[in-house]
């Protein structure tokens, strides 16, 4: 049975960003400290141990890009231009309310943009190593210690080992809860639309009571399971099953993920940095907290890491676990590391006998029609 009433249980998640502005103001009025973040390399455990709120900053919209292009080159990734544009136009309430912003030296574009951002907001940049070995782990542990010192001084708090351990437990618990939601994508036919899953996930950035958010996700997962048991599905049994990989997908839901669904396919898995893999990797609760946090975050298989074979392994596993028919690799314009890595992704996917589609895009809607034609052809071929 095909059911289209499923999205109504997602309403509270759809409004999360707008409501988040109001909640954020309430929290600031209570005297809470806020740390603005851009990337999954940001160790949230340290922010929570400082009793601060972590918030993801606006960067997925082309509204502020013209303003940013007065200072940044036009042939730069839209995520970087959008991030900087929101900072200089004061159009992002989260940026406005952040006491400090934390960035990491992921790609060259972000690294240099943070220098300009530092002129208008208090910005702390963590020097992220781009490979995994014992030497880079020591460097990264040192960066974590520097970040701890910076937050202690900024907020006049003490980040103790005990507080770090508590924060690790909280973050791990949250990861497990969200992973269960993602696991619903393994069911066939899929009981959840990829666009709805993306929305629920994205809302995690704008809900500041983490325990309450976990309860909401648990409840959502239960409701969807119930619907599945009652044979109410988001897609038909024969809908091709799609895995999305590549750059962060915020800002691309309407024109890519929803269009994939409209042309008859089912997005069941996200391998992007905010996707499934981010919630499978836990911090070891039995180790020294700094060591454990450093290991977990340094293991993120982003395209800025070299070599990055772990990403290929994850994609292979997901193709099997989620019973994938086709992989769509989405790369934002001028994102060199992801664009170059598409060659390895294509080989990995086609090596398993699956179909592969590469899309390069930005945040404007000018290519929507052309994308629809390509997506229709791809889905038809499946």
GROMACS .gro file of N, CA, C and O in nm, residues 13-108:
model
  384
   13UNK      N    1   0.975   1.870   1.248
   13UNK     CA    2   1.114   1.877   1.202
   13UNK      C    3   1.130   1.983   1.092
   13UNK      O    4   1.230   2.049   1.084
   14UNK      N    5   1.025   1.997   1.008
   14UNK     CA    6   1.033   2.096   0.899
   14UNK      C    7   1.047   2.238   0.953
   14UNK      O    8   1.111   2.322   0.892
   15UNK      N    9   0.982   2.264   1.066
   15UNK     CA   10   0.985   2.400   1.121
   15UNK      C   11   1.104   2.424   1.213
   15UNK      O   12   1.121   2.534   1.266
   16UNK      N   13   1.186   2.321   1.232
   16UNK     CA   14   1.291   2.329   1.335
   16UNK      C   15   1.382   2.449   1.318
   16UNK      O   16   1.417   2.515   1.415
   17UNK      N   17   1.416   2.481   1.191
   17UNK     CA   18   1.512   2.589   1.171
   17UNK      C   19   1.452   2.723   1.213
   17UNK      O   20   1.516   2.801   1.283
   18UNK      N   21   1.327   2.748   1.171
   18UNK     CA   22   1.262   2.875   1.207
   18UNK      C   23   1.242   2.884   1.358
   18UNK      O   24   1.270   2.985   1.420
   19UNK      N   25   1.191   2.774   1.416
   19UNK     CA   26   1.169   2.775   1.561
   19UNK      C   27   1.301   2.787   1.635
   19UNK      O   28   1.309   2.843   1.743
   20UNK      N   29   1.404   2.731   1.573
   20UNK     CA   30   1.538   2.735   1.633
   20UNK      C   31   1.585   2.876   1.661
   20UNK      O   32   1.650   2.903   1.761
   21UNK      N   33   1.548   2.971   1.572
   21UNK     CA   34   1.588   3.111   1.592
   21UNK      C   35   1.533   3.162   1.724
   21UNK      O   36   1.602   3.229   1.801
   22UNK      N   37   1.405   3.131   1.749
   22UNK     CA   38   1.339   3.180   1.871
   22UNK      C   39   1.397   3.111   1.995
   22UNK      O   40   1.425   3.175   2.096
   23UNK      N   41   1.416   2.978   1.981
   23UNK     CA   42   1.473   2.902   2.094
   23UNK      C   43   1.613   2.955   2.127
   23UNK      O   44   1.650   2.970   2.243
   24UNK      N   45   1.689   2.982   2.020
   24UNK     CA   46   1.826   3.033   2.038
   24UNK      C   47   1.824   3.165   2.115
   24UNK      O   48   1.903   3.186   2.206
   25UNK      N   49   1.730   3.253   2.080
   25UNK     CA   50   1.721   3.382   2.150
   25UNK      C   51   1.687   3.360   2.298
   25UNK      O   52   1.747   3.422   2.386
   26UNK      N   53   1.595   3.265   2.325
   26UNK     CA   54   1.559   3.234   2.464
   26UNK      C   55   1.681   3.184   2.541
   26UNK      O   56   1.705   3.224   2.655
   27UNK      N   57   1.758   3.096   2.476
   27UNK     CA   58   1.877   3.040   2.542
   27UNK      C   59   1.980   3.150   2.570
   27UNK      O   60   2.043   3.153   2.674
   28UNK      N   61   1.997   3.242   2.474
   28UNK     CA   62   2.092   3.353   2.493
   28UNK      C   63   2.047   3.443   2.607
   28UNK      O   64   2.127   3.489   2.687
   29UNK      N   65   1.914   3.465   2.615
   29UNK     CA   66   1.860   3.549   2.723
   29UNK      C   67   1.885   3.486   2.859
   29UNK      O   68   1.895   3.555   2.960
   30UNK      N   69   1.893   3.352   2.860
   30UNK     CA   70   1.922   3.280   2.986
   30UNK      C   71   2.071   3.284   3.019
   30UNK      O   72   2.113   3.234   3.121
   31UNK      N   73   2.150   3.338   2.923
   31UNK     CA   74   2.294   3.348   2.947
   31UNK      C   75   2.375   3.231   2.894
   31UNK      O   76   2.493   3.216   2.927
   32UNK      N   77   2.314   3.145   2.810
   32UNK     CA   78   2.388   3.032   2.753
   32UNK      C   79   2.490   3.079   2.651
   32UNK      O   80   2.468   3.176   2.579
   33UNK      N   81   2.603   3.010   2.643
   33UNK     CA   82   2.707   3.041   2.543
   33UNK      C   83   2.684   2.957   2.418
   33UNK      O   84   2.640   2.843   2.426
   34UNK      N   85   2.717   3.017   2.301
   34UNK     CA   86   2.689   2.951   2.174
   34UNK      C   87   2.815   2.942   2.088
   34UNK      O   88   2.888   3.041   2.073
   35UNK      N   89   2.837   2.823   2.033
   35UNK     CA   90   2.950   2.801   1.943
   35UNK      C   91   2.894   2.767   1.804
   35UNK      O   92   2.820   2.670   1.788
   36UNK      N   93   2.927   2.849   1.704
   36UNK     CA   94   2.883   2.824   1.567
   36UNK      C   95   2.978   2.727   1.498
   36UNK      O   96   3.100   2.739   1.512
   37UNK      N   97   2.922   2.631   1.425
   37UNK     CA   98   3.006   2.530   1.358
   37UNK      C   99   2.970   2.519   1.210
   37UNK      O  100   2.860   2.557   1.168
   38UNK      N  101   3.062   2.464   1.131
   38UNK     CA  102   3.039   2.445   0.988
   38UNK      C  103   3.048   2.298   0.945
   38UNK      O  104   3.000   2.262   0.839
   39UNK      N  105   3.116   2.215   1.023
   39UNK     CA  106   3.163   2.088   0.967
   39UNK      C  107   3.153   1.974   1.067
   39UNK      O  108   3.155   1.997   1.188
   40UNK      N  109   3.143   1.850   1.016
   40UNK     CA  110   3.133   1.735   1.107
   40UNK      C  111   3.266   1.704   1.177
   40UNK      O  112   3.271   1.617   1.263
   41UNK      N  113   3.373   1.772   1.139
   41UNK     CA  114   3.501   1.752   1.211
   41UNK      C  115   3.503   1.826   1.345
   41UNK      O  116   3.592   1.805   1.426
   42UNK      N  117   3.404   1.915   1.367
   42UNK     CA  118   3.398   1.987   1.494
   42UNK      C  119   3.365   1.891   1.608
   42UNK      O  120   3.260   1.829   1.605
   43UNK      N  121   3.453   1.878   1.708
   43UNK     CA  122   3.426   1.784   1.818
   43UNK      C  123   3.321   1.840   1.913
   43UNK      O  124   3.350   1.920   2.002
   44UNK      N  125   3.195   1.799   1.891
   44UNK     CA  126   3.083   1.855   1.969
   44UNK      C  127   3.095   1.822   2.118
   44UNK      O  128   3.045   1.894   2.202
   45UNK      N  129   3.162   1.709   2.147
   45UNK     CA  130   3.178   1.670   2.288
   45UNK      C  131   3.245   1.781   2.368
   45UNK      O  132   3.210   1.806   2.484
   46UNK      N  133   3.341   1.848   2.307
   46UNK     CA  134   3.416   1.954   2.378
   46UNK      C  135   3.325   2.075   2.403
   46UNK      O  136   3.327   2.136   2.510
   47UNK      N  137   3.240   2.105   2.304
   47UNK     CA  138   3.146   2.218   2.318
   47UNK      C  139   3.046   2.188   2.430
   47UNK      O  140   3.019   2.273   2.516
   48UNK      N  141   2.993   2.066   2.431
   48UNK     CA  142   2.896   2.028   2.536
   48UNK      C  143   2.962   2.026   2.673
   48UNK      O  144   2.900   2.064   2.773
   49UNK      N  145   3.089   1.981   2.678
   49UNK     CA  146   3.160   1.976   2.806
   49UNK      C  147   3.185   2.117   2.861
   49UNK      O  148   3.208   2.135   2.980
   50UNK      N  149   3.181   2.217   2.772
   50UNK     CA  150   3.195   2.358   2.815
   50UNK      C  151   3.058   2.416   2.851
   50UNK      O  152   3.045   2.537   2.873
   51UNK      N  153   2.955   2.329   2.853
   51UNK     CA  154   2.817   2.368   2.881
   51UNK      C  155   2.769   2.476   2.783
   51UNK      O  156   2.698   2.570   2.819
   52UNK      N  157   2.813   2.463   2.657
   52UNK     CA  158   2.771   2.558   2.553
   52UNK      C  159   2.681   2.486   2.453
   52UNK      O  160   2.673   2.364   2.452
   53UNK      N  161   2.615   2.565   2.370
   53UNK     CA  162   2.529   2.511   2.264
   53UNK      C  163   2.610   2.511   2.135
   53UNK      O  164   2.677   2.610   2.103
   54UNK      N  165   2.601   2.400   2.059
   54UNK     CA  166   2.663   2.397   1.926
   54UNK      C  167   2.554   2.420   1.824
   54UNK      O  168   2.447   2.360   1.831
   55UNK      N  169   2.578   2.511   1.729
   55UNK     CA  170   2.477   2.534   1.625
   55UNK      C  171   2.543   2.538   1.488
   55UNK      O  172   2.652   2.593   1.471
   56UNK      N  173   2.477   2.474   1.391
   56UNK     CA  174   2.528   2.471   1.254
   56UNK      C  175   2.491   2.603   1.186
   56UNK      O  176   2.376   2.646   1.192
   57UNK      N  177   2.588   2.666   1.123
   57UNK     CA  178   2.566   2.800   1.066
   57UNK      C  179   2.508   2.794   0.925
   57UNK      O  180   2.531   2.698   0.851
   58UNK      N  181   2.434   2.898   0.888
   58UNK     CA  182   2.367   2.903   0.757
   58UNK      C  183   2.471   2.904   0.645
   58UNK      O  184   2.564   2.984   0.647
   59UNK      N  185   2.451   2.816   0.548
   59UNK     CA  186   2.548   2.814   0.437
   59UNK      C  187   2.497   2.734   0.319
   59UNK      O  188   2.574   2.680   0.243
   60UNK      N  189   2.364   2.727   0.302
   60UNK     CA  190   2.313   2.637   0.198
   60UNK      C  191   2.212   2.707   0.108
   60UNK      O  192   2.111   2.651   0.070
   61UNK      N  193   2.243   2.832   0.073
   61UNK     CA  194   2.143   2.913   0.006
   61UNK      C  195   2.218   3.016  -0.078
   61UNK      O  196   2.319   3.069  -0.034
   62UNK      N  197   2.167   3.046  -0.198
   62UNK     CA  198   2.243   3.139  -0.284
   62UNK      C  199   2.208   3.286  -0.262
   62UNK      O  200   2.261   3.375  -0.327
   63UNK      N  201   2.121   3.311  -0.164
   63UNK     CA  202   2.073   3.447  -0.138
   63UNK      C  203   2.187   3.546  -0.110
   63UNK      O  204   2.185   3.660  -0.156
   64UNK      N  205   2.288   3.501  -0.033
   64UNK     CA  206   2.393   3.595   0.009
   64UNK      C  207   2.520   3.584  -0.077
   64UNK      O  208   2.619   3.652  -0.050
   65UNK      N  209   2.516   3.499  -0.179
   65UNK     CA  210   2.637   3.476  -0.259
   65UNK      C  211   2.682   3.603  -0.335
   65UNK      O  212   2.801   3.634  -0.336
   66UNK      N  213   2.588   3.681  -0.397
   66UNK     CA  214   2.634   3.803  -0.466
   66UNK      C  215   2.714   3.896  -0.374
   66UNK      O  216   2.814   3.955  -0.416
   67UNK      N  217   2.670   3.908  -0.249
   67UNK     CA  218   2.741   3.993  -0.153
   67UNK      C  219   2.881   3.937  -0.126
   67UNK      O  220   2.979   4.011  -0.120
   68UNK      N  221   2.889   3.804  -0.110
   68UNK     CA  222   3.017   3.738  -0.081
   68UNK      C  223   3.115   3.754  -0.197
   68UNK      O  224   3.236   3.765  -0.178
   69UNK      N  225   3.060   3.756  -0.320
   69UNK     CA  226   3.146   3.763  -0.439
   69UNK      C  227   3.214   3.900  -0.454
   69UNK      O  228   3.302   3.917  -0.538
   70UNK      N  229   3.175   3.997  -0.371
   70UNK     CA  230   3.246   4.126  -0.372
   70UNK      C  231   3.385   4.109  -0.312
   70UNK      O  232   3.475   4.189  -0.333
   71UNK      N  233   3.399   4.001  -0.230
   71UNK     CA  234   3.527   3.979  -0.160
   71UNK      C  235   3.592   3.846  -0.197
   71UNK      O  236   3.712   3.830  -0.181
   72UNK      N  237   3.513   3.751  -0.241
   72UNK     CA  238   3.564   3.616  -0.271
   72UNK      C  239   3.557   3.590  -0.420
   72UNK      O  240   3.471   3.645  -0.490
   73UNK      N  241   3.646   3.504  -0.472
   73UNK     CA  242   3.641   3.473  -0.616
   73UNK      C  243   3.509   3.406  -0.655
   73UNK      O  244   3.452   3.329  -0.578
   74UNK      N  245   3.463   3.435  -0.779
   74UNK     CA  246   3.337   3.377  -0.826
   74UNK      C  247   3.348   3.225  -0.844
   74UNK      O  248   3.253   3.152  -0.821
   75UNK      N  249   3.466   3.177  -0.884
   75UNK     CA  250   3.481   3.033  -0.911
   75UNK      C  251   3.521   2.957  -0.784
   75UNK      O  252   3.615   2.881  -0.780
   76UNK      N  253   3.442   2.983  -0.678
   76UNK     CA  254   3.466   2.919  -0.549
   76UNK      C  255   3.340   2.841  -0.513
   76UNK      O  256   3.230   2.877  -0.554
   77UNK      N  257   3.356   2.736  -0.434
   77UNK     CA  258   3.243   2.652  -0.394
   77UNK      C  259   3.132   2.736  -0.331
   77UNK      O  260   3.158   2.824  -0.248
   78UNK      N  261   3.005   2.710  -0.370
   78UNK     CA  262   2.894   2.792  -0.319
   78UNK      C  263   2.876   2.784  -0.168
   78UNK      O  264   2.830   2.879  -0.106
   79UNK      N  265   2.913   2.671  -0.107
   79UNK     CA  266   2.898   2.657   0.038
   79UNK      C  267   2.987   2.759   0.110
   79UNK      O  268   2.946   2.821   0.208
   80UNK      N  269   3.107   2.779   0.059
   80UNK     CA  270   3.201   2.874   0.121
   80UNK      C  271   3.152   3.017   0.101
   80UNK      O  272   3.150   3.098   0.194
   81UNK      N  273   3.107   3.047  -0.022
   81UNK     CA  274   3.059   3.182  -0.051
   81UNK      C  275   2.933   3.213   0.031
   81UNK      O  276   2.919   3.321   0.087
   82UNK      N  277   2.843   3.114   0.039
   82UNK     CA  278   2.720   3.133   0.115
   82UNK      C  279   2.750   3.156   0.264
   82UNK      O  280   2.693   3.245   0.327
   83UNK      N  281   2.843   3.075   0.318
   83UNK     CA  282   2.881   3.089   0.460
   83UNK      C  283   2.930   3.230   0.489
   83UNK      O  284   2.887   3.295   0.585
   84UNK      N  285   3.021   3.278   0.404
   84UNK     CA  286   3.078   3.410   0.425
   84UNK      C  287   2.973   3.519   0.401
   84UNK      O  288   2.965   3.617   0.474
   85UNK      N  289   2.889   3.496   0.300
   85UNK     CA  290   2.783   3.592   0.268
   85UNK      C  291   2.688   3.613   0.385
   85UNK      O  292   2.649   3.726   0.417
   86UNK      N  293   2.651   3.503   0.452
   86UNK     CA  294   2.562   3.514   0.568
   86UNK      C  295   2.629   3.590   0.683
   86UNK      O  296   2.563   3.660   0.759
   87UNK      N  297   2.759   3.576   0.693
   87UNK     CA  298   2.832   3.644   0.801
   87UNK      C  299   2.835   3.795   0.777
   87UNK      O  300   2.809   3.873   0.869
   88UNK      N  301   2.861   3.836   0.653
   88UNK     CA  302   2.876   3.980   0.629
   88UNK      C  303   2.742   4.052   0.614
   88UNK      O  304   2.736   4.173   0.633
   89UNK      N  305   2.636   3.977   0.583
   89UNK     CA  306   2.506   4.043   0.566
   89UNK      C  307   2.424   4.038   0.694
   89UNK      O  308   2.317   4.097   0.702
   90UNK      N  309   2.472   3.962   0.793
   90UNK     CA  310   2.398   3.947   0.920
   90UNK      C  311   2.260   3.885   0.897
   90UNK      O  312   2.165   3.916   0.969
   91UNK      N  313   2.247   3.799   0.796
   91UNK     CA  314   2.118   3.739   0.767
   91UNK      C  315   2.100   3.603   0.834
   91UNK      O  316   1.998   3.540   0.819
   92UNK      N  317   2.202   3.558   0.905
   92UNK     CA  318   2.191   3.429   0.974
   92UNK      C  319   2.185   3.454   1.124
   92UNK      O  320   2.286   3.490   1.185
   93UNK      N  321   2.067   3.436   1.186
   93UNK     CA  322   2.056   3.461   1.330
   93UNK      C  323   2.155   3.377   1.412
   93UNK      O  324   2.203   3.422   1.516
   94UNK      N  325   2.185   3.256   1.363
   94UNK     CA  326   2.278   3.170   1.438
   94UNK      C  327   2.419   3.229   1.439
   94UNK      O  328   2.490   3.223   1.539
   95UNK      N  329   2.458   3.284   1.326
   95UNK     CA  330   2.588   3.350   1.316
   95UNK      C  331   2.589   3.469   1.412
   95UNK      O  332   2.683   3.490   1.487
   96UNK      N  333   2.479   3.543   1.413
   96UNK     CA  334   2.465   3.662   1.497
   96UNK      C  335   2.477   3.625   1.645
   96UNK      O  336   2.543   3.693   1.723
   97UNK      N  337   2.412   3.514   1.685
   97UNK     CA  338   2.410   3.475   1.827
   97UNK      C  339   2.535   3.399   1.872
   97UNK      O  340   2.554   3.376   1.990
   98UNK      N  341   2.618   3.354   1.776
   98UNK     CA  342   2.738   3.277   1.814
   98UNK      C  343   2.839   3.365   1.885
   98UNK      O  344   2.874   3.473   1.837
   99UNK      N  345   2.887   3.316   1.999
   99UNK     CA  346   2.992   3.389   2.072
   99UNK      C  347   3.127   3.364   2.008
   99UNK      O  348   3.216   3.449   2.012
  100UNK      N  349   3.142   3.246   1.951
  100UNK     CA  350   3.266   3.210   1.883
  100UNK      C  351   3.231   3.111   1.772
  100UNK      O  352   3.134   3.036   1.783
  101UNK      N  353   3.307   3.117   1.664
  101UNK     CA  354   3.286   3.024   1.553
  101UNK      C  355   3.408   2.933   1.545
  101UNK      O  356   3.521   2.979   1.562
  102UNK      N  357   3.383   2.805   1.521
  102UNK     CA  358   3.497   2.713   1.508
  102UNK      C  359   3.498   2.657   1.365
  102UNK      O  360   3.396   2.616   1.311
  103UNK      N  361   3.617   2.663   1.306
  103UNK     CA  362   3.636   2.607   1.172
  103UNK      C  363   3.753   2.511   1.175
  103UNK      O  364   3.834   2.513   1.268
  104UNK      N  365   3.761   2.427   1.073
  104UNK     CA  366   3.877   2.336   1.063
  104UNK      C  367   3.938   2.353   0.924
  104UNK      O  368   3.867   2.383   0.827
  105UNK      N  369   4.068   2.331   0.914
  105UNK     CA  370   4.134   2.345   0.784
  105UNK      C  371   4.104   2.221   0.700
  105UNK      O  372   4.187   2.132   0.685
  106UNK      N  373   3.981   2.216   0.648
  106UNK     CA  374   3.942   2.103   0.563
  106UNK      C  375   3.994   2.131   0.423
  106UNK      O  376   4.104   2.091   0.389
  107UNK      N  377   3.916   2.206   0.342
  107UNK     CA  378   3.965   2.237   0.207
  107UNK      C  379   4.035   2.373   0.207
  107UNK      O  380   4.022   2.452   0.301
  108UNK      N  381   4.108   2.402   0.100
  108UNK     CA  382   4.183   2.529   0.091
  108UNK      C  383   4.090   2.650   0.094
  108UNK      O  384   4.122   2.752   0.153
   0.00000   0.00000   0.00000
